């Protein structure tokens, strides 16, 4: 990375399904396809381009991940979190994780933006399995406030200033790649979940381990399986992401401009 650019990002931003358009707004972009970084595979998920891009957004130096590495692609948990750890190594003190998600909260229609207040990791995986790298973080990281309360307040303020409603709830992270069964959706709702998806939780864990602050926003692209009576499909997810993505982008840009 350092042979390509000296830019020190203030913030890292991971762009979820259908949200990749924000990367086109970067000034002076230096884009590196995943598979040009040692040990990284090409991104395979449709809707994910698979590039790490450094540049300036509204004057603020940022690192953006356009697309991400998912567990369901067969990636090891340790690899899934390499991008956010790299962002931290490049200098980002905060990482904003975005994702497309299904609504577990029956009040969430497609297009709802949900600030992640906390998560439930049901992937059955952790990026921290194995000997601990003590120079990066502790063996037993605290996850009390994964999604820093100060960032949540700032994001609510940013959404209000942009005239966009922003819910707040619990994200349930699963392995995928199937969407859930209606019985699972009812169970995850019963467990306290508001939105469900196939990413984010491992990245958030790795960031907290490494001392990187985290903010998370889900874009609800569809009601959870069984709520509408209609089958779910990835095209619908991408379309809803594309439709509501610009609203999420405005919130993130204001958040970034108003960082202390
Ligand atoms: N379930 C899991 N992941 C998702 C969904 C969903 O309904 N929608 C978008 N990502």
PDB file of C-alpha atoms and ligand atoms in Angstrom:
ATOM      1  CA  UNK A   1       0.000   0.000   0.000  1.00  0.00           C
ATOM      2  CA  UNK A   2       2.736   2.423   0.971  1.00  0.00           C
ATOM      3  CA  UNK A   3       4.474   1.981  -2.373  1.00  0.00           C
ATOM      4  CA  UNK A   4       1.274   3.315  -3.979  1.00  0.00           C
ATOM      5  CA  UNK A   5       0.281   6.218  -1.714  1.00  0.00           C
ATOM      6  CA  UNK A   6       1.309   8.134   1.397  1.00  0.00           C
ATOM      7  CA  UNK A   7      -2.238   9.140   2.269  1.00  0.00           C
ATOM      8  CA  UNK A   8      -3.030   8.559   5.954  1.00  0.00           C
ATOM      9  CA  UNK A   9      -6.770   7.904   6.254  1.00  0.00           C
ATOM     10  CA  UNK A  10      -8.693   9.494   9.106  1.00  0.00           C
ATOM     11  CA  UNK A  11     -11.498   7.015   8.607  1.00  0.00           C
ATOM     12  CA  UNK A  12     -12.100   3.648   7.009  1.00  0.00           C
ATOM     13  CA  UNK A  13     -15.417   2.958   5.306  1.00  0.00           C
ATOM     14  CA  UNK A  14     -16.596  -0.509   4.279  1.00  0.00           C
ATOM     15  CA  UNK A  15     -19.262  -0.298   1.584  1.00  0.00           C
ATOM     16  CA  UNK A  16     -21.861  -3.074   1.628  1.00  0.00           C
ATOM     17  CA  UNK A  17     -23.994  -4.589  -1.152  1.00  0.00           C
ATOM     18  CA  UNK A  18     -25.278  -1.938  -3.526  1.00  0.00           C
ATOM     19  CA  UNK A  19     -23.505   0.871  -1.644  1.00  0.00           C
ATOM     20  CA  UNK A  20     -20.285   0.908  -3.640  1.00  0.00           C
ATOM     21  CA  UNK A  21     -21.191   4.138  -5.467  1.00  0.00           C
ATOM     22  CA  UNK A  22     -19.703   6.285  -2.705  1.00  0.00           C
ATOM     23  CA  UNK A  23     -16.255   5.188  -3.852  1.00  0.00           C
ATOM     24  CA  UNK A  24     -16.782   7.145  -7.096  1.00  0.00           C
ATOM     25  CA  UNK A  25     -16.938  10.362  -5.065  1.00  0.00           C
ATOM     26  CA  UNK A  26     -13.363  10.084  -3.823  1.00  0.00           C
ATOM     27  CA  UNK A  27     -10.960  12.784  -4.966  1.00  0.00           C
ATOM     28  CA  UNK A  28      -7.476  11.691  -6.031  1.00  0.00           C
ATOM     29  CA  UNK A  29      -8.323   8.009  -5.704  1.00  0.00           C
ATOM     30  CA  UNK A  30      -5.677   5.325  -5.575  1.00  0.00           C
ATOM     31  CA  UNK A  31      -7.509   2.044  -6.157  1.00  0.00           C
ATOM     32  CA  UNK A  32      -6.009  -1.348  -5.492  1.00  0.00           C
ATOM     33  CA  UNK A  33      -7.916  -4.489  -6.521  1.00  0.00           C
ATOM     34  CA  UNK A  34      -8.042  -7.029  -3.688  1.00  0.00           C
ATOM     35  CA  UNK A  35      -6.056  -9.632  -5.582  1.00  0.00           C
ATOM     36  CA  UNK A  36      -3.095  -7.245  -5.963  1.00  0.00           C
ATOM     37  CA  UNK A  37      -2.619  -7.341  -2.187  1.00  0.00           C
ATOM     38  CA  UNK A  38      -0.558 -10.296  -0.948  1.00  0.00           C
ATOM     39  CA  UNK A  39      -2.785 -13.123   0.261  1.00  0.00           C
ATOM     40  CA  UNK A  40      -6.061 -11.430  -0.656  1.00  0.00           C
ATOM     41  CA  UNK A  41      -8.482 -13.183  -3.027  1.00  0.00           C
ATOM     42  CA  UNK A  42     -10.563 -11.434  -5.672  1.00  0.00           C
ATOM     43  CA  UNK A  43     -14.025 -10.498  -4.340  1.00  0.00           C
ATOM     44  CA  UNK A  44     -16.655 -12.857  -5.732  1.00  0.00           C
ATOM     45  CA  UNK A  45     -20.008 -11.617  -4.407  1.00  0.00           C
ATOM     46  CA  UNK A  46     -22.184  -9.980  -7.085  1.00  0.00           C
ATOM     47  CA  UNK A  47     -22.487  -6.250  -6.397  1.00  0.00           C
ATOM     48  CA  UNK A  48     -19.037  -6.210  -4.824  1.00  0.00           C
ATOM     49  CA  UNK A  49     -16.252  -4.807  -6.968  1.00  0.00           C
ATOM     50  CA  UNK A  50     -13.416  -5.736  -4.627  1.00  0.00           C
ATOM     51  CA  UNK A  51     -11.046  -2.773  -4.340  1.00  0.00           C
ATOM     52  CA  UNK A  52      -9.384  -0.857  -1.569  1.00  0.00           C
ATOM     53  CA  UNK A  53      -9.369   2.845  -2.451  1.00  0.00           C
ATOM     54  CA  UNK A  54      -7.573   5.676  -0.707  1.00  0.00           C
ATOM     55  CA  UNK A  55      -8.546   9.248  -1.434  1.00  0.00           C
ATOM     56  CA  UNK A  56     -10.274  12.300  -0.047  1.00  0.00           C
ATOM     57  CA  UNK A  57     -13.984  12.602   0.579  1.00  0.00           C
ATOM     58  CA  UNK A  58     -15.055  16.202   1.149  1.00  0.00           C
ATOM     59  CA  UNK A  59     -11.426  16.942   1.938  1.00  0.00           C
ATOM     60  CA  UNK A  60     -11.072  14.222   4.570  1.00  0.00           C
ATOM     61  CA  UNK A  61      -8.558  11.441   3.842  1.00  0.00           C
ATOM     62  CA  UNK A  62     -10.339   8.082   3.861  1.00  0.00           C
ATOM     63  CA  UNK A  63      -9.767   4.438   2.999  1.00  0.00           C
ATOM     64  CA  UNK A  64     -12.735   2.743   1.374  1.00  0.00           C
ATOM     65  CA  UNK A  65     -13.389  -0.877   0.837  1.00  0.00           C
ATOM     66  CA  UNK A  66     -15.562  -1.217  -2.237  1.00  0.00           C
ATOM     67  CA  UNK A  67     -16.898  -4.685  -1.634  1.00  0.00           C
ATOM     68  CA  UNK A  68     -15.690  -6.900   1.184  1.00  0.00           C
ATOM     69  CA  UNK A  69     -14.560 -10.430   1.879  1.00  0.00           C
ATOM     70  CA  UNK A  70     -17.318 -12.680   3.192  1.00  0.00           C
ATOM     71  CA  UNK A  71     -17.221 -15.917   5.152  1.00  0.00           C
ATOM     72  CA  UNK A  72     -19.677 -17.508   2.720  1.00  0.00           C
ATOM     73  CA  UNK A  73     -17.151 -17.134  -0.073  1.00  0.00           C
ATOM     74  CA  UNK A  74     -15.012 -19.626   1.816  1.00  0.00           C
ATOM     75  CA  UNK A  75     -12.692 -17.006   3.271  1.00  0.00           C
ATOM     76  CA  UNK A  76     -11.120 -17.706   6.646  1.00  0.00           C
ATOM     77  CA  UNK A  77     -12.356 -15.426   9.436  1.00  0.00           C
ATOM     78  CA  UNK A  78      -8.820 -14.043   9.759  1.00  0.00           C
ATOM     79  CA  UNK A  79      -8.846 -13.030   6.095  1.00  0.00           C
ATOM     80  CA  UNK A  80     -12.317 -11.475   6.299  1.00  0.00           C
ATOM     81  CA  UNK A  81     -10.946  -8.937   8.798  1.00  0.00           C
ATOM     82  CA  UNK A  82      -7.674  -8.131   6.999  1.00  0.00           C
ATOM     83  CA  UNK A  83      -9.155  -5.081   5.221  1.00  0.00           C
ATOM     84  CA  UNK A  84     -10.263  -3.343   8.419  1.00  0.00           C
ATOM     85  CA  UNK A  85      -7.019  -4.190  10.185  1.00  0.00           C
ATOM     86  CA  UNK A  86      -5.120  -2.774   7.212  1.00  0.00           C
ATOM     87  CA  UNK A  87      -7.190   0.420   7.397  1.00  0.00           C
ATOM     88  CA  UNK A  88      -6.144   0.713  11.018  1.00  0.00           C
ATOM     89  CA  UNK A  89      -2.500   0.088  10.165  1.00  0.00           C
ATOM     90  CA  UNK A  90      -2.672   2.823   7.520  1.00  0.00           C
ATOM     91  CA  UNK A  91      -3.839   5.236  10.216  1.00  0.00           C
ATOM     92  CA  UNK A  92      -7.635   5.108  10.393  1.00  0.00           C
ATOM     93  CA  UNK A  93      -8.778   5.488  13.995  1.00  0.00           C
ATOM     94  CA  UNK A  94     -12.411   4.718  13.145  1.00  0.00           C
ATOM     95  CA  UNK A  95     -14.026   2.314  10.716  1.00  0.00           C
ATOM     96  CA  UNK A  96     -17.599   2.706   9.475  1.00  0.00           C
ATOM     97  CA  UNK A  97     -19.120  -0.646   8.541  1.00  0.00           C
ATOM     98  CA  UNK A  98     -22.123  -0.608   6.241  1.00  0.00           C
ATOM     99  CA  UNK A  99     -24.202  -3.516   5.045  1.00  0.00           C
ATOM    100  CA  UNK A 100     -27.406  -4.553   3.365  1.00  0.00           C
ATOM    101  CA  UNK A 101     -29.657  -6.429   5.764  1.00  0.00           C
ATOM    102  CA  UNK A 102     -33.045  -8.048   6.113  1.00  0.00           C
ATOM    103  CA  UNK A 103     -35.507  -6.510   8.545  1.00  0.00           C
ATOM    104  CA  UNK A 104     -36.340  -8.555  11.636  1.00  0.00           C
ATOM    105  CA  UNK A 105     -38.121  -5.634  13.270  1.00  0.00           C
ATOM    106  CA  UNK A 106     -41.561  -5.722  11.592  1.00  0.00           C
ATOM    107  CA  UNK A 107     -41.616  -1.910  11.591  1.00  0.00           C
ATOM    108  CA  UNK A 108     -38.636  -1.787   9.193  1.00  0.00           C
ATOM    109  CA  UNK A 109     -39.704  -1.391   5.571  1.00  0.00           C
ATOM    110  CA  UNK A 110     -37.254  -1.714   2.680  1.00  0.00           C
ATOM    111  CA  UNK A 111     -35.129   1.425   2.638  1.00  0.00           C
ATOM    112  CA  UNK A 112     -34.924   1.800   6.424  1.00  0.00           C
ATOM    113  CA  UNK A 113     -31.526   2.923   7.696  1.00  0.00           C
ATOM    114  CA  UNK A 114     -30.570   1.339  11.010  1.00  0.00           C
ATOM    115  CA  UNK A 115     -27.683   2.445  13.136  1.00  0.00           C
ATOM    116  CA  UNK A 116     -26.152  -0.646  14.710  1.00  0.00           C
ATOM    117  CA  UNK A 117     -26.340  -0.303  18.499  1.00  0.00           C
ATOM    118  CA  UNK A 118     -24.946  -3.766  19.148  1.00  0.00           C
ATOM    119  CA  UNK A 119     -24.672  -7.121  17.438  1.00  0.00           C
ATOM    120  CA  UNK A 120     -25.260 -10.818  17.979  1.00  0.00           C
ATOM    121  CA  UNK A 121     -22.570 -12.927  16.327  1.00  0.00           C
ATOM    122  CA  UNK A 122     -24.277 -16.107  15.139  1.00  0.00           C
ATOM    123  CA  UNK A 123     -21.693 -16.930  12.477  1.00  0.00           C
ATOM    124  CA  UNK A 124     -20.171 -19.515  14.783  1.00  0.00           C
ATOM    125  CA  UNK A 125     -16.814 -17.952  13.857  1.00  0.00           C
ATOM    126  CA  UNK A 126     -14.354 -15.510  15.349  1.00  0.00           C
ATOM    127  CA  UNK A 127     -11.378 -13.810  13.707  1.00  0.00           C
ATOM    128  CA  UNK A 128      -9.423 -14.205  16.942  1.00  0.00           C
ATOM    129  CA  UNK A 129      -9.113 -17.999  17.062  1.00  0.00           C
ATOM    130  CA  UNK A 130      -5.582 -19.244  17.621  1.00  0.00           C
ATOM    131  CA  UNK A 131      -2.514 -17.748  19.265  1.00  0.00           C
ATOM    132  CA  UNK A 132      -3.093 -14.093  20.103  1.00  0.00           C
ATOM    133  CA  UNK A 133      -1.017 -11.358  18.454  1.00  0.00           C
ATOM    134  CA  UNK A 134      -0.387  -9.472  21.702  1.00  0.00           C
ATOM    135  CA  UNK A 135       1.235  -6.563  19.858  1.00  0.00           C
ATOM    136  CA  UNK A 136      -2.110  -5.825  18.162  1.00  0.00           C
ATOM    137  CA  UNK A 137      -4.670  -6.492  20.890  1.00  0.00           C
ATOM    138  CA  UNK A 138      -5.560  -8.410  24.043  1.00  0.00           C
ATOM    139  CA  UNK A 139      -6.447 -12.092  24.272  1.00  0.00           C
ATOM    140  CA  UNK A 140      -9.886 -11.362  25.735  1.00  0.00           C
ATOM    141  CA  UNK A 141     -11.213  -8.139  24.188  1.00  0.00           C
ATOM    142  CA  UNK A 142     -14.071  -6.295  25.830  1.00  0.00           C
ATOM    143  CA  UNK A 143     -17.169  -5.976  23.625  1.00  0.00           C
ATOM    144  CA  UNK A 144     -19.307  -3.831  25.904  1.00  0.00           C
ATOM    145  CA  UNK A 145     -19.466  -0.851  23.552  1.00  0.00           C
ATOM    146  CA  UNK A 146     -18.423  -2.213  20.169  1.00  0.00           C
ATOM    147  CA  UNK A 147     -20.286   0.553  18.346  1.00  0.00           C
ATOM    148  CA  UNK A 148     -18.940   3.606  20.169  1.00  0.00           C
ATOM    149  CA  UNK A 149     -21.759   5.636  21.758  1.00  0.00           C
ATOM    150  CA  UNK A 150     -20.105   8.922  20.730  1.00  0.00           C
ATOM    151  CA  UNK A 151     -20.136   7.850  17.073  1.00  0.00           C
ATOM    152  CA  UNK A 152     -23.764   6.788  17.378  1.00  0.00           C
ATOM    153  CA  UNK A 153     -24.685  10.235  18.668  1.00  0.00           C
ATOM    154  CA  UNK A 154     -22.772  11.890  15.847  1.00  0.00           C
ATOM    155  CA  UNK A 155     -24.458   9.695  13.254  1.00  0.00           C
ATOM    156  CA  UNK A 156     -27.901  10.491  14.652  1.00  0.00           C
ATOM    157  CA  UNK A 157     -27.029  14.175  14.495  1.00  0.00           C
ATOM    158  CA  UNK A 158     -25.780  13.776  10.921  1.00  0.00           C
ATOM    159  CA  UNK A 159     -28.975  11.962   9.873  1.00  0.00           C
ATOM    160  CA  UNK A 160     -31.130  14.645  11.474  1.00  0.00           C
ATOM    161  CA  UNK A 161     -29.193  17.393   9.719  1.00  0.00           C
ATOM    162  CA  UNK A 162     -29.722  15.547   6.420  1.00  0.00           C
ATOM    163  CA  UNK A 163     -33.449  15.141   7.119  1.00  0.00           C
ATOM    164  CA  UNK A 164     -33.134  11.336   7.022  1.00  0.00           C
ATOM    165  CA  UNK A 165     -34.623   9.077   9.637  1.00  0.00           C
ATOM    166  CA  UNK A 166     -32.204   6.687  11.278  1.00  0.00           C
ATOM    167  CA  UNK A 167     -33.458   3.851  13.446  1.00  0.00           C
ATOM    168  CA  UNK A 168     -31.219   2.138  15.968  1.00  0.00           C
ATOM    169  CA  UNK A 169     -31.153  -1.589  16.621  1.00  0.00           C
ATOM    170  CA  UNK A 170     -29.412  -4.922  16.964  1.00  0.00           C
ATOM    171  CA  UNK A 171     -27.702  -6.574  13.991  1.00  0.00           C
ATOM    172  CA  UNK A 172     -27.632 -10.360  13.832  1.00  0.00           C
ATOM    173  CA  UNK A 173     -24.647 -11.657  11.842  1.00  0.00           C
ATOM    174  CA  UNK A 174     -24.923 -15.049  10.120  1.00  0.00           C
ATOM    175  CA  UNK A 175     -22.725 -17.167   7.899  1.00  0.00           C
ATOM    176  CA  UNK A 176     -25.076 -17.191   4.875  1.00  0.00           C
ATOM    177  CA  UNK A 177     -25.220 -17.561   1.924  1.00  0.00           C
ATOM    178  CA  UNK A 178     -28.855 -18.629   2.115  1.00  0.00           C
ATOM    179  CA  UNK A 179     -31.384 -16.119   3.265  1.00  0.00           C
ATOM    180  CA  UNK A 180     -33.105 -17.214   6.459  1.00  0.00           C
ATOM    181  CA  UNK A 181     -36.144 -19.421   6.803  1.00  0.00           C
ATOM    182  CA  UNK A 182     -39.258 -17.742   8.209  1.00  0.00           C
ATOM    183  CA  UNK A 183     -38.819 -19.838  11.389  1.00  0.00           C
ATOM    184  CA  UNK A 184     -35.277 -18.498  11.758  1.00  0.00           C
ATOM    185  CA  UNK A 185     -36.477 -14.945  11.225  1.00  0.00           C
ATOM    186  CA  UNK A 186     -39.011 -15.405  14.036  1.00  0.00           C
ATOM    187  CA  UNK A 187     -36.305 -16.890  16.258  1.00  0.00           C
ATOM    188  CA  UNK A 188     -33.794 -14.081  15.592  1.00  0.00           C
ATOM    189  CA  UNK A 189     -36.505 -11.526  16.293  1.00  0.00           C
ATOM    190  CA  UNK A 190     -37.206 -13.348  19.558  1.00  0.00           C
ATOM    191  CA  UNK A 191     -33.511 -13.165  20.419  1.00  0.00           C
ATOM    192  CA  UNK A 192     -33.681  -9.396  20.211  1.00  0.00           C
ATOM    193  CA  UNK A 193     -32.513  -8.784  16.641  1.00  0.00           C
ATOM    194  CA  UNK A 194     -33.728  -5.913  14.472  1.00  0.00           C
ATOM    195  CA  UNK A 195     -31.823  -6.671  11.271  1.00  0.00           C
ATOM    196  CA  UNK A 196     -30.030  -9.717   9.897  1.00  0.00           C
ATOM    197  CA  UNK A 197     -27.164 -10.100   7.458  1.00  0.00           C
ATOM    198  CA  UNK A 198     -24.031 -11.968   6.416  1.00  0.00           C
ATOM    199  CA  UNK A 199     -21.202  -9.608   7.325  1.00  0.00           C
ATOM    200  CA  UNK A 200     -19.993  -6.911   9.733  1.00  0.00           C
ATOM    201  CA  UNK A 201     -19.756  -8.784  13.050  1.00  0.00           C
ATOM    202  CA  UNK A 202     -16.281 -10.260  12.517  1.00  0.00           C
ATOM    203  CA  UNK A 203     -14.938  -6.941  11.227  1.00  0.00           C
ATOM    204  CA  UNK A 204     -16.369  -5.151  14.254  1.00  0.00           C
ATOM    205  CA  UNK A 205     -14.765  -7.694  16.604  1.00  0.00           C
ATOM    206  CA  UNK A 206     -11.365  -7.366  14.924  1.00  0.00           C
ATOM    207  CA  UNK A 207     -11.521  -3.569  15.098  1.00  0.00           C
ATOM    208  CA  UNK A 208     -12.289  -3.562  18.798  1.00  0.00           C
ATOM    209  CA  UNK A 209      -9.502  -6.048  19.386  1.00  0.00           C
ATOM    210  CA  UNK A 210      -7.064  -3.783  17.540  1.00  0.00           C
ATOM    211  CA  UNK A 211      -8.289  -0.615  19.268  1.00  0.00           C
ATOM    212  CA  UNK A 212     -10.055   0.795  16.205  1.00  0.00           C
ATOM    213  CA  UNK A 213     -13.368   2.569  16.873  1.00  0.00           C
ATOM    214  CA  UNK A 214     -16.389   1.192  15.054  1.00  0.00           C
ATOM    215  CA  UNK A 215     -19.611   2.626  13.700  1.00  0.00           C
ATOM    216  CA  UNK A 216     -22.132   0.483  11.842  1.00  0.00           C
ATOM    217  CA  UNK A 217     -25.142   1.193   9.661  1.00  0.00           C
ATOM    218  CA  UNK A 218     -27.476  -1.345   8.081  1.00  0.00           C
ATOM    219  CA  UNK A 219     -29.550  -0.547   5.070  1.00  0.00           C
ATOM    220  CA  UNK A 220     -32.650  -2.712   5.319  1.00  0.00           C
ATOM    221  CA  UNK A 221     -33.223  -3.873   1.752  1.00  0.00           C
ATOM    222  CA  UNK A 222     -36.120  -6.247   2.431  1.00  0.00           C
ATOM    223  CA  UNK A 223     -38.401  -7.421   5.221  1.00  0.00           C
ATOM    224  CA  UNK A 224     -37.105 -10.682   6.724  1.00  0.00           C
ATOM    225  CA  UNK A 225     -38.083 -13.941   5.034  1.00  0.00           C
ATOM    226  CA  UNK A 226     -41.726 -14.823   5.609  1.00  0.00           C
ATOM    227  CA  UNK A 227     -42.907 -11.305   6.466  1.00  0.00           C
ATOM    228  CA  UNK A 228     -44.085 -10.347   2.999  1.00  0.00           C
ATOM    229  CA  UNK A 229     -45.056 -13.743   1.608  1.00  0.00           C
ATOM    230  CA  UNK A 230     -42.718 -13.099  -1.340  1.00  0.00           C
ATOM    231  CA  UNK A 231     -39.420 -14.939  -1.941  1.00  0.00           C
ATOM    232  CA  UNK A 232     -36.184 -12.976  -1.404  1.00  0.00           C
ATOM    233  CA  UNK A 233     -33.577 -12.464  -4.075  1.00  0.00           C
ATOM    234  CA  UNK A 234     -30.225 -10.732  -4.430  1.00  0.00           C
ATOM    235  CA  UNK A 235     -31.407  -8.453  -7.255  1.00  0.00           C
ATOM    236  CA  UNK A 236     -34.036  -6.960  -4.952  1.00  0.00           C
ATOM    237  CA  UNK A 237     -31.346  -6.449  -2.310  1.00  0.00           C
ATOM    238  CA  UNK A 238     -29.057  -4.667  -4.783  1.00  0.00           C
ATOM    239  CA  UNK A 239     -31.892  -2.526  -6.149  1.00  0.00           C
ATOM    240  CA  UNK A 240     -32.980  -1.405  -2.672  1.00  0.00           C
ATOM    241  CA  UNK A 241     -29.338  -0.723  -1.812  1.00  0.00           C
ATOM    242  CA  UNK A 242     -28.953   1.403  -4.929  1.00  0.00           C
ATOM    243  CA  UNK A 243     -32.203   3.277  -4.203  1.00  0.00           C
ATOM    244  CA  UNK A 244     -31.406   4.123  -0.573  1.00  0.00           C
ATOM    245  CA  UNK A 245     -27.607   4.191  -0.919  1.00  0.00           C
ATOM    246  CA  UNK A 246     -27.396   7.923  -1.720  1.00  0.00           C
ATOM    247  CA  UNK A 247     -29.296   8.714   1.517  1.00  0.00           C
ATOM    248  CA  UNK A 248     -26.838   6.632   3.522  1.00  0.00           C
ATOM    249  CA  UNK A 249     -23.946   8.275   1.660  1.00  0.00           C
ATOM    250  CA  UNK A 250     -25.176  11.748   2.668  1.00  0.00           C
ATOM    251  CA  UNK A 251     -25.316  10.717   6.322  1.00  0.00           C
ATOM    252  CA  UNK A 252     -21.798   9.275   6.207  1.00  0.00           C
ATOM    253  CA  UNK A 253     -20.389  12.337   4.456  1.00  0.00           C
ATOM    254  CA  UNK A 254     -21.838  14.700   7.028  1.00  0.00           C
ATOM    255  CA  UNK A 255     -20.602  12.483   9.852  1.00  0.00           C
ATOM    256  CA  UNK A 256     -17.139  12.574   8.330  1.00  0.00           C
ATOM    257  CA  UNK A 257     -17.082  16.327   7.760  1.00  0.00           C
ATOM    258  CA  UNK A 258     -18.118  16.928  11.349  1.00  0.00           C
ATOM    259  CA  UNK A 259     -15.682  14.544  13.008  1.00  0.00           C
ATOM    260  CA  UNK A 260     -13.866  16.252  15.869  1.00  0.00           C
TER     261      UNK A 260
HETATM  262  N1  LIG B   1     -31.014 -11.830   5.211  1.00  0.00           N
HETATM  263  C1  LIG B   1     -29.655 -11.867   5.289  1.00  0.00           C
HETATM  264  N2  LIG B   1     -28.879 -11.019   4.653  1.00  0.00           N
HETATM  265  C2  LIG B   1     -29.467 -10.062   3.916  1.00  0.00           C
HETATM  266  C3  LIG B   1     -30.864  -9.966   3.785  1.00  0.00           C
HETATM  267  C4  LIG B   1     -31.677 -10.901   4.480  1.00  0.00           C
HETATM  268  O1  LIG B   1     -32.925 -10.890   4.413  1.00  0.00           O
HETATM  269  N3  LIG B   1     -31.120  -8.914   2.973  1.00  0.00           N
HETATM  270  C5  LIG B   1     -29.915  -8.383   2.642  1.00  0.00           C
HETATM  271  N4  LIG B   1     -28.914  -9.080   3.200  1.00  0.00           N
END
